[in-house]
Amino acid sequence: MEGFASHQDEYLDKSFNGLSSIDATLQNKEFDTCSFISCDFNQSKFNHCRFVDSVFKQCNLSLACFAYSKFNNVRFEHCKLLGVDWTVVDWSGFGGAAVTFEHCLLNNASFFGLNFQHSRIEHCKAQEVDFRDANFKQASLQGSDLRNSQFGNTNLSGANLTDATNYHIDVMTNNVQQATFSRYEALNLLASLGIQLV
């Protein structure tokens, strides 16, 4: 992959700026305290990689594959992450709390069945995302657009959905105990109960 030495497996405190590596493959690499700025990794494959204390800013990672890769304290800021299947990541140890998404495009992603307790997906566009069977207990989805996203058997207990919009969450099939919703958007929760407001 352009910008990465084939013989080098570990990168410490490195900054990668403006890399364009579309549909490339990176395997068995470790990035510790690294930053990726304005990089294009569209459809690239990160197999068995490890990211620690690192940040992605304004990067394109749409349709990227992170098969068996690990994350620990990684932030995605203003990134494009369309269609990413997060279920192929190795979440053992830290779970979804190991990553933070802020002001990102996450449309058509899948978090199906994942443990994302205490995670943060804030001020993101997360449309048509699969949240079914996932654990988002005490997570933050604050300010995110959840239009047409799927919730089913999802644990949202204690979650923060303040200023989140366009969600349709069935309170009978999802756990929303002690979750926080904005007053007017919370009216969407009544739709699953067949209640009409006048």
Coordinates of N, CA and C in Angstrom, one line a residue:
M1 N 0.8 -1.2 0.0 CA 0.0 0.0 0.0 C 0.9 1.2 0.0
E2 N 0.5 2.2 -0.8 CA 1.3 3.4 -1.0 C 1.4 4.1 0.4
G3 N 2.7 4.5 0.7 CA 2.9 5.2 2.0 C 3.3 4.3 3.1
F4 N 3.3 3.0 2.9 CA 3.7 2.1 4.0 C 4.7 1.1 3.4
A5 N 5.8 1.0 4.2 CA 6.9 0.1 3.8 C 6.5 -1.3 3.9
S6 N 6.7 -2.1 2.9 CA 6.3 -3.5 2.9 C 7.0 -4.3 4.0
H7 N 8.2 -3.9 4.4 CA 9.0 -4.6 5.3 C 8.8 -4.1 6.8
Q8 N 8.0 -3.0 6.9 CA 7.8 -2.4 8.2 C 6.5 -2.8 8.8
D9 N 6.4 -3.4 10.0 CA 5.2 -3.9 10.6 C 4.7 -3.0 11.7
E10 N 5.5 -2.1 12.2 CA 5.1 -1.3 13.3 C 5.4 0.2 13.0
Y11 N 4.4 1.0 13.3 CA 4.5 2.5 13.2 C 4.2 3.2 14.5
L12 N 5.1 4.0 15.0 CA 4.9 4.7 16.3 C 5.0 6.2 16.0
D13 N 3.9 6.9 16.5 CA 3.9 8.3 16.5 C 4.2 8.8 15.1
K14 N 3.5 8.3 14.1 CA 3.6 8.7 12.7 C 2.4 9.5 12.3
S15 N 2.6 10.4 11.3 CA 1.5 11.1 10.7 C 1.4 10.9 9.3
F16 N 0.3 10.4 8.8 CA 0.1 10.1 7.4 C -0.9 11.1 6.8
N17 N -0.4 11.9 5.8 CA -1.3 13.0 5.3 C -1.5 12.8 3.8
G18 N -2.8 12.8 3.4 CA -3.1 12.9 2.0 C -2.8 11.6 1.2
L19 N -2.7 10.5 1.9 CA -2.4 9.2 1.2 C -3.6 8.8 0.4
S20 N -3.4 8.3 -0.8 CA -4.4 7.7 -1.6 C -4.1 6.3 -1.9
S21 N -4.8 5.4 -1.3 CA -4.5 3.9 -1.4 C -5.9 3.2 -1.6
I22 N -6.5 3.4 -2.7 CA -7.8 2.9 -3.0 C -7.7 1.4 -3.3
D23 N -8.6 0.6 -2.7 CA -8.7 -0.8 -3.0 C -7.4 -1.5 -2.8
A24 N -6.6 -1.1 -1.7 CA -5.3 -1.7 -1.4 C -5.5 -2.7 -0.3
T25 N -4.4 -3.4 0.0 CA -4.5 -4.4 1.1 C -3.3 -4.2 2.1
L26 N -3.6 -4.1 3.4 CA -2.6 -3.9 4.4 C -2.8 -5.0 5.4
Q27 N -1.7 -5.7 5.8 CA -1.9 -6.9 6.6 C -0.8 -6.9 7.7
N28 N -1.3 -7.3 8.9 CA -0.4 -7.5 10.1 C 0.5 -6.3 10.4
K29 N -0.1 -5.1 10.4 CA 0.6 -3.8 10.7 C 0.0 -3.3 12.0
E30 N 0.9 -2.6 12.8 CA 0.4 -2.0 14.0 C 0.7 -0.5 14.0
F31 N -0.3 0.2 14.4 CA -0.2 1.7 14.4 C -0.4 2.2 15.8
D32 N 0.6 2.8 16.4 CA 0.5 3.3 17.8 C 0.7 4.8 17.8
T33 N -0.3 5.5 18.3 CA -0.2 7.0 18.4 C 0.1 7.6 17.0
C34 N -0.7 7.1 16.1 CA -0.6 7.6 14.7 C -1.8 8.5 14.3
S35 N -1.6 9.3 13.3 CA -2.7 10.1 12.8 C -2.8 10.0 11.3
F36 N -4.0 9.9 10.8 CA -4.3 9.8 9.4 C -5.1 10.9 9.0
I37 N -4.6 11.8 8.2 CA -5.3 13.1 7.8 C -5.6 13.1 6.3
S38 N -6.8 13.3 6.0 CA -7.3 13.5 4.6 C -6.7 12.3 3.7
C39 N -6.8 11.1 4.2 CA -6.4 9.9 3.4 C -7.6 9.3 2.8
D40 N -7.3 8.7 1.6 CA -8.4 7.9 0.9 C -8.1 6.5 0.9
F41 N -8.8 5.7 1.7 CA -8.7 4.3 1.8 C -9.9 3.6 1.3
N42 N -10.6 4.2 0.4 CA -11.8 3.6 -0.1 C -11.6 2.2 -0.6
Q43 N -12.5 1.3 -0.1 CA -12.5 -0.2 -0.4 C -11.2 -0.9 -0.1
S44 N -10.4 -0.3 0.8 CA -9.1 -0.9 1.2 C -9.4 -2.0 2.3
K45 N -8.4 -2.9 2.4 CA -8.5 -4.0 3.3 C -7.4 -3.9 4.4
F46 N -7.8 -3.9 5.7 CA -6.9 -3.8 6.8 C -7.0 -5.2 7.5
N47 N -6.2 -6.1 7.2 CA -6.4 -7.5 7.7 C -5.4 -7.7 8.9
H48 N -6.0 -8.1 10.0 CA -5.1 -8.4 11.2 C -4.2 -7.3 11.6
C49 N -4.8 -6.0 11.5 CA -4.0 -4.9 11.9 C -4.4 -4.4 13.3
R50 N -3.6 -3.6 13.9 CA -3.9 -3.1 15.2 C -3.7 -1.6 15.3
F51 N -4.7 -0.9 15.8 CA -4.7 0.6 15.9 C -4.8 1.0 17.4
V52 N -3.8 1.7 17.9 CA -3.8 2.1 19.3 C -3.6 3.6 19.4
D53 N -4.4 4.2 20.2 CA -4.3 5.7 20.5 C -4.1 6.5 19.3
S54 N -4.9 6.2 18.2 CA -4.7 6.9 17.0 C -6.0 7.6 16.5
V55 N -5.8 8.4 15.5 CA -7.0 9.2 15.0 C -7.0 9.3 13.5
F56 N -8.2 9.2 13.0 CA -8.5 9.4 11.6 C -9.3 10.7 11.4
K57 N -8.8 11.6 10.6 CA -9.5 12.9 10.4 C -9.7 13.1 8.9
Q58 N -11.0 13.4 8.6 CA -11.3 13.7 7.2 C -10.8 12.7 6.2
C59 N -10.9 11.4 6.6 CA -10.5 10.3 5.7 C -11.7 9.6 5.0
N60 N -11.5 9.1 3.9 CA -12.5 8.3 3.2 C -12.2 6.8 3.4
L61 N -13.0 6.1 4.2 CA -12.8 4.7 4.5 C -14.1 3.9 4.1
S62 N -14.8 4.4 3.1 CA -16.0 3.8 2.7 C -15.7 2.4 2.1
L63 N -16.5 1.4 2.5 CA -16.4 0.0 2.1 C -15.0 -0.6 2.5
A64 N -14.3 0.0 3.4 CA -13.1 -0.6 3.9 C -13.4 -1.8 4.7
C65 N -12.5 -2.7 4.8 CA -12.7 -4.0 5.5 C -11.6 -4.1 6.6
F66 N -12.0 -4.2 7.9 CA -11.1 -4.3 9.0 C -11.1 -5.7 9.6
A67 N -11.0 -6.7 8.7 CA -11.1 -8.1 9.1 C -10.1 -8.5 10.2
Y68 N -10.6 -8.9 11.4 CA -9.7 -9.4 12.4 C -8.8 -8.4 13.0
S69 N -9.0 -7.1 12.7 CA -8.2 -6.0 13.2 C -8.7 -5.6 14.6
K70 N -7.8 -4.9 15.3 CA -8.2 -4.5 16.7 C -8.0 -3.0 16.8
F71 N -8.9 -2.4 17.7 CA -8.8 -1.0 18.0 C -8.8 -0.8 19.5
N72 N -8.0 0.2 19.9 CA -7.9 0.6 21.3 C -7.7 2.1 21.3
N73 N -8.8 2.8 21.8 CA -8.7 4.3 21.9 C -8.4 4.9 20.5
V74 N -9.3 4.7 19.6 CA -9.2 5.2 18.2 C -10.4 6.2 17.9
R75 N -10.1 7.3 17.4 CA -11.1 8.3 17.0 C -11.2 8.5 15.5
F76 N -12.5 8.6 15.1 CA -12.8 8.9 13.7 C -13.5 10.2 13.7
E77 N -12.9 11.3 13.1 CA -13.5 12.6 13.1 C -13.7 13.1 11.6
H78 N -15.0 13.4 11.3 CA -15.3 14.0 10.0 C -14.8 13.0 8.9
C79 N -15.0 11.7 9.1 CA -14.6 10.7 8.2 C -15.9 10.1 7.4
K80 N -15.6 9.6 6.2 CA -16.6 9.0 5.4 C -16.4 7.5 5.6
L81 N -17.4 6.8 6.2 CA -17.3 5.4 6.5 C -18.5 4.6 6.0
L82 N -18.9 4.8 4.8 CA -20.1 4.3 4.2 C -19.9 2.8 4.0
G83 N -21.0 2.0 4.5 CA -21.0 0.6 4.1 C -20.0 -0.3 4.8
V84 N -19.5 0.2 6.0 CA -18.4 -0.6 6.7 C -19.1 -1.7 7.5
D85 N -18.7 -2.9 7.4 CA -19.2 -4.0 8.3 C -18.3 -4.1 9.5
W86 N -18.7 -3.5 10.6 CA -17.9 -3.5 11.8 C -18.0 -4.9 12.6
T87 N -18.8 -5.8 12.1 CA -18.8 -7.1 12.8 C -17.6 -8.0 12.5
V88 N -16.8 -7.6 11.5 CA -15.6 -8.5 11.2 C -14.4 -8.1 12.0
V89 N -14.5 -7.0 12.8 CA -13.4 -6.5 13.6 C -13.3 -7.4 14.8
D90 N -12.1 -7.6 15.3 CA -11.8 -8.3 16.5 C -12.0 -7.4 17.7
W91 N -13.2 -7.4 18.4 CA -13.5 -6.5 19.5 C -13.2 -7.1 20.8
S92 N -12.5 -8.2 20.9 CA -12.2 -8.8 22.2 C -11.4 -7.9 23.0
G93 N -11.7 -7.8 24.3 CA -11.0 -7.0 25.2 C -11.6 -5.6 25.5
F94 N -11.8 -4.8 24.5 CA -12.3 -3.5 24.7 C -13.7 -3.2 24.2
G95 N -14.1 -4.0 23.2 CA -15.5 -3.8 22.6 C -15.5 -2.5 21.9
G96 N -16.8 -2.0 21.7 CA -17.0 -0.8 20.9 C -16.5 0.5 21.6
A97 N -16.3 0.4 22.9 CA -15.8 1.6 23.6 C -14.4 2.0 23.2
A98 N -13.8 1.1 22.4 CA -12.4 1.4 21.9 C -12.4 2.4 20.8
V99 N -13.6 2.7 20.2 CA -13.6 3.6 19.1 C -14.6 4.7 19.4
T100 N -14.4 5.9 18.8 CA -15.3 7.0 18.9 C -15.5 7.6 17.5
F101 N -16.8 7.9 17.2 CA -17.1 8.5 15.9 C -17.7 9.8 16.1
E102 N -17.1 10.9 15.5 CA -17.7 12.2 15.7 C -17.8 12.9 14.3
H103 N -19.0 13.3 14.0 CA -19.3 14.0 12.7 C -18.9 13.2 11.5
C104 N -19.2 11.9 11.6 CA -18.8 11.0 10.5 C -20.1 10.6 9.7
L105 N -19.8 10.1 8.5 CA -20.9 9.5 7.7 C -20.8 7.9 7.8
L106 N -21.8 7.3 8.4 CA -21.8 5.9 8.8 C -22.9 5.1 8.1
N107 N -23.5 5.7 7.1 CA -24.6 5.1 6.4 C -24.3 3.7 5.9
N108 N -25.4 2.8 6.0 CA -25.3 1.4 5.6 C -24.3 0.6 6.3
A109 N -23.9 1.0 7.5 CA -22.9 0.2 8.2 C -23.7 -0.9 9.0
S110 N -22.9 -1.9 9.5 CA -23.5 -2.9 10.4 C -22.8 -3.0 11.7
F111 N -23.6 -2.9 12.8 CA -23.1 -3.2 14.1 C -23.9 -4.4 14.7
F112 N -24.4 -5.2 13.9 CA -25.3 -6.3 14.3 C -24.6 -7.2 15.3
G113 N -25.3 -7.3 16.5 CA -24.8 -8.2 17.5 C -23.6 -7.8 18.3
L114 N -23.1 -6.6 18.1 CA -21.9 -6.2 18.7 C -22.1 -5.6 20.1
N115 N -21.0 -5.7 20.9 CA -21.0 -5.1 22.3 C -20.4 -3.7 22.2
F116 N -21.3 -2.7 22.0 CA -20.8 -1.3 21.9 C -21.2 -0.5 23.1
Q117 N -21.1 -1.1 24.3 CA -21.4 -0.5 25.5 C -20.4 0.7 25.8
H118 N -21.0 1.8 26.2 CA -20.2 3.0 26.5 C -19.5 3.6 25.2
S119 N -19.9 3.2 24.0 CA -19.3 3.8 22.8 C -19.9 5.1 22.5
R120 N -19.3 5.8 21.6 CA -19.8 7.2 21.2 C -19.9 7.3 19.7
I121 N -21.1 7.5 19.2 CA -21.4 7.8 17.8 C -22.2 9.2 17.8
E122 N -21.4 10.2 17.8 CA -22.0 11.6 18.1 C -22.0 12.5 16.9
H123 N -23.1 13.1 16.6 CA -23.3 14.1 15.5 C -22.9 13.5 14.2
C124 N -23.3 12.2 14.0 CA -23.0 11.5 12.8 C -24.3 11.3 12.0
K125 N -24.1 11.1 10.7 CA -25.2 10.6 9.8 C -25.1 9.1 9.8
A126 N -26.0 8.4 10.5 CA -26.0 7.0 10.6 C -27.3 6.4 10.0
Q127 N -27.5 6.6 8.8 CA -28.8 6.2 8.1 C -28.7 4.8 7.6
E128 N -29.8 4.0 7.7 CA -29.9 2.7 7.2 C -28.8 1.8 7.8
V129 N -28.5 2.0 9.1 CA -27.5 1.2 9.8 C -28.2 0.1 10.6
D130 N -27.5 -1.0 10.7 CA -28.1 -2.2 11.4 C -27.5 -2.2 12.8
F131 N -28.4 -1.9 13.8 CA -28.1 -1.9 15.2 C -28.8 -3.1 15.9
R132 N -29.3 -4.0 15.1 CA -30.1 -5.1 15.7 C -29.2 -6.0 16.6
D133 N -29.8 -6.5 17.7 CA -29.1 -7.4 18.6 C -27.8 -6.9 19.2
A134 N -27.6 -5.6 19.1 CA -26.4 -5.0 19.6 C -26.6 -4.4 21.0
N135 N -25.5 -4.3 21.8 CA -25.5 -3.8 23.1 C -24.9 -2.3 23.1
F136 N -25.8 -1.4 23.2 CA -25.4 0.0 23.2 C -25.8 0.6 24.6
K137 N -25.7 -0.2 25.6 CA -25.9 0.3 27.0 C -25.0 1.4 27.3
Q138 N -25.6 2.5 27.8 CA -24.8 3.7 28.2 C -23.9 4.3 27.1
A139 N -24.3 4.0 25.9 CA -23.6 4.6 24.8 C -24.2 6.0 24.5
S140 N -23.5 6.7 23.6 CA -24.0 8.0 23.2 C -24.2 8.1 21.7
L141 N -25.4 8.3 21.3 CA -25.8 8.6 19.9 C -26.2 10.0 19.7
Q142 N -25.7 10.9 20.6 CA -26.2 12.3 20.6 C -26.0 13.0 19.3
G143 N -27.1 13.6 18.9 CA -27.0 14.5 17.7 C -26.9 13.7 16.4
S144 N -27.1 12.4 16.4 CA -27.0 11.7 15.1 C -28.3 11.5 14.4
D145 N -28.2 11.4 13.1 CA -29.4 11.2 12.2 C -29.5 9.7 12.0
L146 N -30.5 9.1 12.5 CA -30.7 7.6 12.5 C -31.8 7.2 11.5
R147 N -32.0 7.9 10.5 CA -33.1 7.7 9.5 C -33.0 6.3 8.9
N148 N -34.1 5.5 9.0 CA -34.2 4.2 8.4 C -33.2 3.1 9.0
S149 N -32.6 3.5 10.2 CA -31.8 2.5 10.8 C -32.6 1.4 11.5
Q150 N -32.1 0.2 11.7 CA -32.8 -0.9 12.2 C -32.4 -1.1 13.7
F151 N -33.4 -1.2 14.5 CA -33.3 -1.5 15.9 C -34.2 -2.7 16.2
G152 N -33.6 -3.7 16.8 CA -34.4 -4.9 17.2 C -33.7 -5.7 18.2
N153 N -34.3 -5.9 19.4 CA -33.5 -6.6 20.5 C -32.2 -5.8 20.8
T154 N -32.3 -4.5 20.6 CA -31.1 -3.7 20.9 C -31.2 -3.1 22.3
N155 N -30.0 -3.2 23.0 CA -30.0 -2.7 24.4 C -29.5 -1.3 24.4
L156 N -30.5 -0.4 24.6 CA -30.2 1.1 24.6 C -30.4 1.6 26.0
S157 N -30.3 0.8 27.0 CA -30.6 1.2 28.4 C -29.5 2.2 28.8
G158 N -29.9 3.3 29.4 CA -29.0 4.4 29.8 C -28.3 5.1 28.7
A159 N -28.7 4.8 27.4 CA -28.0 5.5 26.3 C -28.5 7.0 26.2
N160 N -27.6 7.8 25.6 CA -27.9 9.2 25.4 C -28.2 9.4 23.9
L161 N -29.5 9.7 23.7 CA -30.0 10.0 22.3 C -30.5 11.5 22.2
T162 N -29.9 12.3 23.1 CA -30.3 13.7 23.1 C -29.9 14.3 21.7
D163 N -30.9 15.0 21.1 CA -30.8 15.6 19.8 C -30.6 14.6 18.6
A164 N -30.7 13.3 18.9 CA -30.7 12.4 17.8 C -32.0 12.5 17.1
T165 N -32.0 12.2 15.8 CA -33.2 12.5 15.0 C -33.6 11.3 14.1
N166 N -34.9 11.3 13.7 CA -35.4 10.4 12.6 C -35.3 8.9 13.0
Y167 N -35.3 8.6 14.3 CA -35.2 7.2 14.7 C -36.6 6.6 14.8
H168 N -36.7 5.3 14.6 CA -38.0 4.5 14.8 C -37.6 3.3 15.7
I169 N -37.8 3.4 17.0 CA -37.4 2.4 17.9 C -38.6 1.8 18.6
D170 N -38.9 0.5 18.4 CA -40.0 -0.1 19.1 C -39.7 -0.4 20.5
V171 N -40.4 0.3 21.4 CA -40.1 0.2 22.9 C -40.5 -1.2 23.4
M172 N -41.2 -2.0 22.6 CA -41.6 -3.3 23.1 C -40.6 -4.3 22.8
T173 N -39.7 -4.1 21.8 CA -38.7 -5.1 21.4 C -37.3 -4.6 21.6
N174 N -37.1 -3.4 22.2 CA -35.8 -2.9 22.5 C -35.8 -2.4 23.9
N175 N -34.6 -2.4 24.6 CA -34.5 -2.0 25.9 C -34.1 -0.5 26.0
V176 N -35.0 0.4 26.4 CA -34.7 1.8 26.4 C -34.8 2.3 27.8
Q177 N -34.7 1.5 28.8 CA -34.9 1.9 30.2 C -33.8 2.9 30.5
Q178 N -34.2 4.0 31.1 CA -33.3 5.1 31.5 C -32.5 5.7 30.4
A179 N -32.9 5.5 29.2 CA -32.3 6.2 28.0 C -32.8 7.6 28.0
T180 N -32.0 8.5 27.4 CA -32.3 9.9 27.4 C -32.6 10.3 25.9
F181 N -33.8 10.9 25.7 CA -34.3 11.4 24.4 C -34.7 12.8 24.5
S182 N -34.5 13.6 23.4 CA -35.1 14.9 23.3 C -36.6 14.9 23.3
R183 N -37.2 15.9 23.9 CA -38.7 15.8 24.1 C -39.5 15.5 22.8
Y184 N -39.3 16.3 21.8 CA -40.2 16.2 20.6 C -39.8 15.0 19.8
E185 N -38.5 14.7 19.6 CA -38.2 13.5 18.9 C -38.6 12.2 19.6
A186 N -38.8 12.3 20.9 CA -39.2 11.1 21.6 C -40.6 10.7 21.3
L187 N -41.4 11.6 20.7 CA -42.7 11.2 20.3 C -42.7 10.1 19.3
N188 N -41.6 9.9 18.5 CA -41.5 8.8 17.6 C -41.6 7.4 18.3
L189 N -41.2 7.4 19.6 CA -41.3 6.1 20.4 C -42.7 5.7 20.5
L190 N -43.7 6.6 20.5 CA -45.1 6.2 20.7 C -45.7 5.5 19.5
A191 N -45.0 5.7 18.3 CA -45.6 5.0 17.1 C -45.7 3.5 17.2
S192 N -44.7 2.9 18.0 CA -44.7 1.5 18.1 C -45.9 1.0 19.0
L193 N -46.5 2.0 19.8 CA -47.6 1.6 20.7 C -48.9 1.8 20.1
G194 N -48.9 2.4 18.8 CA -50.2 2.6 18.2 C -51.0 3.8 18.7
I195 N -50.2 4.7 19.4 CA -50.9 5.9 20.0 C -51.0 7.0 19.0
Q196 N -52.1 7.7 19.0 CA -52.3 8.8 18.1 C -52.3 10.1 19.0
L197 N -51.5 11.1 18.6 CA -51.5 12.3 19.3 C -52.3 13.4 18.6
V198 N -53.0 14.2 19.4 CA -53.8 15.2 18.8 C -53.5 16.6 19.4

